[in-house]
PDB file of C-alpha atoms in Angstrom:
ATOM      1  CA  UNK A   1       0.363  -0.008   0.002  1.00 84.00           C
ATOM      2  CA  UNK A   2       3.036   2.701   0.406  1.00 87.00           C
ATOM      3  CA  UNK A   3       4.457   1.712  -2.366  1.00 89.00           C
ATOM      4  CA  UNK A   4       1.371   2.444  -4.368  1.00 88.00           C
ATOM      5  CA  UNK A   5       0.703   5.826  -2.548  1.00 90.00           C
ATOM      6  CA  UNK A   6       4.168   7.063  -2.970  1.00 92.00           C
ATOM      7  CA  UNK A   7       3.516   5.910  -6.936  1.00 91.00           C
ATOM      8  CA  UNK A   8      -0.008   7.735  -6.792  1.00 88.00           C
ATOM      9  CA  UNK A   9       1.688  10.536  -5.449  1.00 91.00           C
ATOM     10  CA  UNK A  10       5.113  10.901  -7.728  1.00 90.00           C
ATOM     11  CA  UNK A  11       2.128  10.875 -10.662  1.00 86.00           C
ATOM     12  CA  UNK A  12       0.042  13.030  -9.626  1.00 87.00           C
ATOM     13  CA  UNK A  13       3.310  15.686  -8.659  1.00 87.00           C
ATOM     14  CA  UNK A  14       4.092  14.643 -12.861  1.00 84.00           C
ATOM     15  CA  UNK A  15       1.093  15.535 -13.718  1.00 81.00           C
ATOM     16  CA  UNK A  16       1.749  19.233 -11.924  1.00 80.00           C
ATOM     17  CA  UNK A  17       4.811  19.497 -13.150  1.00 75.00           C
ATOM     18  CA  UNK A  18       3.667  18.662 -16.626  1.00 70.00           C
ATOM     19  CA  UNK A  19       0.443  21.010 -16.150  1.00 70.00           C
ATOM     20  CA  UNK A  20       3.310  23.232 -14.399  1.00 62.00           C
ATOM     21  CA  UNK A  21       5.298  23.436 -17.450  1.00 59.00           C
ATOM     22  CA  UNK A  22       2.550  24.435 -20.399  1.00 57.00           C
ATOM     23  CA  UNK A  23       1.237  27.191 -18.519  1.00 59.00           C
ATOM     24  CA  UNK A  24       4.848  28.632 -18.032  1.00 54.00           C
ATOM     25  CA  UNK A  25       4.934  27.718 -21.769  1.00 52.00           C
ATOM     26  CA  UNK A  26       1.979  30.366 -22.039  1.00 53.00           C
ATOM     27  CA  UNK A  27       4.076  32.560 -19.976  1.00 52.00           C
ATOM     28  CA  UNK A  28       7.593  34.847 -19.563  1.00 56.00           C
ATOM     29  CA  UNK A  29       9.864  32.558 -21.240  1.00 55.00           C
ATOM     30  CA  UNK A  30       7.458  31.607 -24.646  1.00 59.00           C
ATOM     31  CA  UNK A  31       8.886  34.163 -27.740  1.00 59.00           C
ATOM     32  CA  UNK A  32       5.218  33.394 -29.509  1.00 59.00           C
ATOM     33  CA  UNK A  33       3.367  35.696 -26.308  1.00 60.00           C
ATOM     34  CA  UNK A  34       0.945  37.718 -27.341  1.00 57.00           C
ATOM     35  CA  UNK A  35       1.569  38.088 -31.425  1.00 60.00           C
ATOM     36  CA  UNK A  36      -2.349  37.140 -31.773  1.00 62.00           C
ATOM     37  CA  UNK A  37      -2.366  40.781 -30.183  1.00 67.00           C
ATOM     38  CA  UNK A  38       0.216  42.567 -31.414  1.00 76.00           C
ATOM     39  CA  UNK A  39      -0.906  41.129 -35.299  1.00 79.00           C
ATOM     40  CA  UNK A  40      -4.280  42.753 -34.522  1.00 81.00           C
ATOM     41  CA  UNK A  41      -2.854  45.896 -33.095  1.00 84.00           C
ATOM     42  CA  UNK A  42      -0.431  46.560 -36.102  1.00 86.00           C
ATOM     43  CA  UNK A  43      -4.082  46.234 -38.200  1.00 86.00           C
ATOM     44  CA  UNK A  44      -5.461  48.293 -36.811  1.00 89.00           C
ATOM     45  CA  UNK A  45      -3.025  51.014 -36.524  1.00 90.00           C
ATOM     46  CA  UNK A  46      -3.020  50.628 -40.784  1.00 92.00           C
ATOM     47  CA  UNK A  47      -6.165  51.478 -41.245  1.00 93.00           C
ATOM     48  CA  UNK A  48      -6.484  53.713 -37.981  1.00 93.00           C
ATOM     49  CA  UNK A  49      -3.791  55.201 -40.680  1.00 94.00           C
ATOM     50  CA  UNK A  50      -5.456  54.255 -43.671  1.00 94.00           C
ATOM     51  CA  UNK A  51      -8.193  55.992 -43.041  1.00 95.00           C
ATOM     52  CA  UNK A  52      -6.057  59.394 -42.790  1.00 94.00           C
ATOM     53  CA  UNK A  53      -4.467  58.789 -45.247  1.00 94.00           C
ATOM     54  CA  UNK A  54      -8.119  58.950 -46.936  1.00 94.00           C
ATOM     55  CA  UNK A  55      -9.015  61.711 -45.095  1.00 94.00           C
ATOM     56  CA  UNK A  56      -6.555  64.803 -45.759  1.00 94.00           C
ATOM     57  CA  UNK A  57      -6.983  63.335 -49.229  1.00 94.00           C
ATOM     58  CA  UNK A  58     -10.121  64.170 -49.809  1.00 94.00           C
ATOM     59  CA  UNK A  59     -10.276  67.505 -47.524  1.00 93.00           C
ATOM     60  CA  UNK A  60      -6.998  68.492 -49.898  1.00 93.00           C
ATOM     61  CA  UNK A  61      -9.547  67.520 -52.563  1.00 93.00           C
ATOM     62  CA  UNK A  62     -12.072  69.550 -51.680  1.00 92.00           C
ATOM     63  CA  UNK A  63      -8.977  72.604 -51.234  1.00 91.00           C
ATOM     64  CA  UNK A  64      -8.798  71.995 -54.693  1.00 93.00           C
ATOM     65  CA  UNK A  65     -12.810  72.059 -56.110  1.00 92.00           C
ATOM     66  CA  UNK A  66     -12.980  75.830 -53.919  1.00 90.00           C
ATOM     67  CA  UNK A  67      -9.427  76.926 -55.693  1.00 90.00           C
ATOM     68  CA  UNK A  68     -10.810  76.110 -59.317  1.00 92.00           C
ATOM     69  CA  UNK A  69     -14.304  77.617 -58.406  1.00 91.00           C
ATOM     70  CA  UNK A  70     -12.717  80.714 -56.773  1.00 89.00           C
ATOM     71  CA  UNK A  71     -11.292  80.696 -60.351  1.00 90.00           C
ATOM     72  CA  UNK A  72     -14.506  80.958 -62.025  1.00 89.00           C
ATOM     73  CA  UNK A  73     -15.703  83.163 -60.658  1.00 88.00           C
ATOM     74  CA  UNK A  74     -12.764  85.196 -60.858  1.00 88.00           C
ATOM     75  CA  UNK A  75     -12.612  84.586 -64.572  1.00 90.00           C
ATOM     76  CA  UNK A  76     -16.799  85.181 -64.508  1.00 89.00           C
ATOM     77  CA  UNK A  77     -16.176  88.343 -62.898  1.00 86.00           C
ATOM     78  CA  UNK A  78     -13.316  89.954 -65.277  1.00 87.00           C
ATOM     79  CA  UNK A  79     -16.096  88.839 -68.078  1.00 87.00           C
ATOM     80  CA  UNK A  80     -17.962  90.957 -66.964  1.00 86.00           C
ATOM     81  CA  UNK A  81     -15.923  94.011 -66.439  1.00 82.00           C
ATOM     82  CA  UNK A  82     -15.183  93.574 -70.243  1.00 83.00           C
ATOM     83  CA  UNK A  83     -18.714  93.526 -70.441  1.00 82.00           C
ATOM     84  CA  UNK A  84     -19.529  96.802 -68.788  1.00 77.00           C
ATOM     85  CA  UNK A  85     -16.607  98.249 -70.609  1.00 74.00           C
ATOM     86  CA  UNK A  86     -18.418  97.176 -74.139  1.00 64.00           C
ATOM     87  CA  UNK A  87     -16.297  94.522 -75.052  1.00 53.00           C
ATOM     88  CA  UNK A  88     -16.737  90.461 -75.119  1.00 48.00           C
ATOM     89  CA  UNK A  89     -13.711  88.181 -73.802  1.00 45.00           C
ATOM     90  CA  UNK A  90     -12.247  88.396 -77.318  1.00 47.00           C
ATOM     91  CA  UNK A  91     -12.372  91.877 -76.667  1.00 46.00           C
ATOM     92  CA  UNK A  92     -14.219  93.577 -80.298  1.00 47.00           C
ATOM     93  CA  UNK A  93     -16.859  95.600 -80.017  1.00 47.00           C
ATOM     94  CA  UNK A  94     -20.281  94.007 -77.779  1.00 49.00           C
ATOM     95  CA  UNK A  95     -22.470  94.461 -79.737  1.00 58.00           C
ATOM     96  CA  UNK A  96     -25.684  96.603 -79.655  1.00 57.00           C
ATOM     97  CA  UNK A  97     -29.623  96.014 -78.473  1.00 56.00           C
ATOM     98  CA  UNK A  98     -31.877  95.578 -80.806  1.00 58.00           C
ATOM     99  CA  UNK A  99     -33.772  98.891 -79.834  1.00 53.00           C
ATOM    100  CA  UNK A 100     -30.811 100.705 -79.082  1.00 54.00           C
ATOM    101  CA  UNK A 101     -29.803 104.114 -80.069  1.00 49.00           C
ATOM    102  CA  UNK A 102     -27.044 102.802 -82.994  1.00 52.00           C
ATOM    103  CA  UNK A 103     -25.685 106.886 -83.745  1.00 58.00           C
ATOM    104  CA  UNK A 104     -24.507 109.166 -81.186  1.00 64.00           C
ATOM    105  CA  UNK A 105     -26.007 111.498 -79.031  1.00 65.00           C
ATOM    106  CA  UNK A 106     -24.458 115.209 -79.395  1.00 67.00           C
ATOM    107  CA  UNK A 107     -24.280 116.665 -75.649  1.00 67.00           C
ATOM    108  CA  UNK A 108     -26.920 118.391 -74.467  1.00 70.00           C
ATOM    109  CA  UNK A 109     -29.113 116.238 -76.388  1.00 76.00           C
ATOM    110  CA  UNK A 110     -32.503 114.440 -75.227  1.00 80.00           C
ATOM    111  CA  UNK A 111     -33.779 111.109 -76.708  1.00 83.00           C
ATOM    112  CA  UNK A 112     -37.814 111.281 -77.097  1.00 85.00           C
ATOM    113  CA  UNK A 113     -39.436 109.191 -74.045  1.00 85.00           C
ATOM    114  CA  UNK A 114     -41.258 106.700 -75.989  1.00 86.00           C
ATOM    115  CA  UNK A 115     -37.861 105.668 -77.755  1.00 87.00           C
ATOM    116  CA  UNK A 116     -36.520 105.262 -74.339  1.00 85.00           C
ATOM    117  CA  UNK A 117     -39.296 103.019 -73.739  1.00 87.00           C
ATOM    118  CA  UNK A 118     -39.190 101.311 -76.762  1.00 88.00           C
ATOM    119  CA  UNK A 119     -35.344 100.764 -75.112  1.00 88.00           C
ATOM    120  CA  UNK A 120     -36.411  99.645 -71.727  1.00 87.00           C
ATOM    121  CA  UNK A 121     -38.712  97.102 -73.068  1.00 88.00           C
ATOM    122  CA  UNK A 122     -36.310  95.326 -75.425  1.00 89.00           C
ATOM    123  CA  UNK A 123     -33.898  95.064 -72.173  1.00 88.00           C
ATOM    124  CA  UNK A 124     -36.705  93.334 -70.169  1.00 88.00           C
ATOM    125  CA  UNK A 125     -37.213  90.764 -72.497  1.00 88.00           C
ATOM    126  CA  UNK A 126     -33.763  90.350 -72.685  1.00 88.00           C
ATOM    127  CA  UNK A 127     -32.899  90.410 -68.369  1.00 86.00           C
ATOM    128  CA  UNK A 128     -36.549  88.053 -68.640  1.00 87.00           C
ATOM    129  CA  UNK A 129     -38.527  90.644 -66.450  1.00 83.00           C
ATOM    130  CA  UNK A 130     -42.308  89.126 -67.067  1.00 86.00           C
ATOM    131  CA  UNK A 131     -43.999  90.735 -63.808  1.00 87.00           C
ATOM    132  CA  UNK A 132     -46.017  93.625 -64.797  1.00 87.00           C
ATOM    133  CA  UNK A 133     -45.276  94.877 -61.573  1.00 90.00           C
ATOM    134  CA  UNK A 134     -41.542  94.767 -61.608  1.00 87.00           C
ATOM    135  CA  UNK A 135     -41.446  95.734 -65.714  1.00 88.00           C
ATOM    136  CA  UNK A 136     -43.177  98.584 -64.715  1.00 90.00           C
ATOM    137  CA  UNK A 137     -41.312  99.604 -61.662  1.00 90.00           C
ATOM    138  CA  UNK A 138     -38.002  98.760 -63.890  1.00 88.00           C
ATOM    139  CA  UNK A 139     -38.166 100.441 -66.532  1.00 88.00           C
ATOM    140  CA  UNK A 140     -39.695 104.517 -64.340  1.00 90.00           C
ATOM    141  CA  UNK A 141     -36.538 103.963 -62.306  1.00 91.00           C
ATOM    142  CA  UNK A 142     -34.445 103.795 -65.194  1.00 90.00           C
ATOM    143  CA  UNK A 143     -36.395 106.229 -67.377  1.00 89.00           C
ATOM    144  CA  UNK A 144     -35.730 108.320 -63.677  1.00 90.00           C
ATOM    145  CA  UNK A 145     -32.097 107.799 -63.715  1.00 92.00           C
ATOM    146  CA  UNK A 146     -31.965 108.382 -67.588  1.00 88.00           C
ATOM    147  CA  UNK A 147     -33.219 111.449 -67.965  1.00 89.00           C
ATOM    148  CA  UNK A 148     -31.406 112.460 -64.299  1.00 89.00           C
ATOM    149  CA  UNK A 149     -28.361 111.258 -66.268  1.00 88.00           C
ATOM    150  CA  UNK A 150     -29.535 114.109 -69.765  1.00 86.00           C
ATOM    151  CA  UNK A 151     -30.671 117.306 -67.770  1.00 86.00           C
ATOM    152  CA  UNK A 152     -26.370 116.863 -66.034  1.00 84.00           C
ATOM    153  CA  UNK A 153     -25.028 116.408 -69.579  1.00 83.00           C
ATOM    154  CA  UNK A 154     -27.306 119.539 -70.665  1.00 82.00           C
ATOM    155  CA  UNK A 155     -25.858 122.054 -68.332  1.00 79.00           C
ATOM    156  CA  UNK A 156     -22.503 120.803 -68.203  1.00 78.00           C
ATOM    157  CA  UNK A 157     -22.773 121.234 -71.893  1.00 77.00           C
ATOM    158  CA  UNK A 158     -24.077 124.603 -71.597  1.00 74.00           C
ATOM    159  CA  UNK A 159     -21.397 125.237 -69.278  1.00 72.00           C
ATOM    160  CA  UNK A 160     -19.035 124.038 -72.044  1.00 70.00           C
ATOM    161  CA  UNK A 161     -19.860 125.750 -74.438  1.00 72.00           C
ATOM    162  CA  UNK A 162     -19.169 128.957 -72.376  1.00 71.00           C
ATOM    163  CA  UNK A 163     -15.590 128.029 -71.546  1.00 68.00           C
ATOM    164  CA  UNK A 164     -14.547 126.855 -74.457  1.00 67.00           C
ATOM    165  CA  UNK A 165     -13.767 130.074 -75.714  1.00 69.00           C
ATOM    166  CA  UNK A 166     -10.958 130.430 -72.920  1.00 72.00           C
ATOM    167  CA  UNK A 167      -8.435 128.195 -70.941  1.00 76.00           C
ATOM    168  CA  UNK A 168      -9.048 129.866 -68.443  1.00 77.00           C
ATOM    169  CA  UNK A 169     -12.996 129.621 -68.761  1.00 74.00           C
ATOM    170  CA  UNK A 170     -12.875 126.220 -69.281  1.00 72.00           C
ATOM    171  CA  UNK A 171     -10.166 125.875 -66.481  1.00 76.00           C
ATOM    172  CA  UNK A 172     -12.965 127.743 -64.017  1.00 76.00           C
ATOM    173  CA  UNK A 173     -15.539 124.575 -64.940  1.00 72.00           C
ATOM    174  CA  UNK A 174     -13.618 122.036 -64.799  1.00 73.00           C
ATOM    175  CA  UNK A 175     -13.196 123.699 -61.055  1.00 76.00           C
ATOM    176  CA  UNK A 176     -16.859 124.077 -60.481  1.00 71.00           C
TER     177      UNK A 176
END
């Protein structure tokens, strides 16, 4: 019985020793310890970097598109300025609207009201104004400004005509 007890104790100690060595293999001495976790961490790190690169690329694309839009808007503004000056983008003289006065109006001259209304109607059609109230309001304000401009032109033409005879009178007229 004693031999049996010793044999059992030896078997138990050997069994525990095998179990203990197996536990140590998962512990400090194992060179592959935590490999699975580190691979996962590296993959997550790479994924984060890839996401950051995608976001940066998207931001760069948005900036480039915004820059292109600004450039296009700038070119449109410059083209509009040229049109206001009477030139189109090619630098040629613009065509007059259909009802516009083609001959030059001499200083001090005025255009009859009916002719102004015809020109304004053509311009409103070109602009696409359809509402009668808006057309009337537009016509009234533009006609008023046009007539004020003609009055100023007439007044300055009178002064210019008087001052045309001498340089001293021209200088005095320019001051006023």
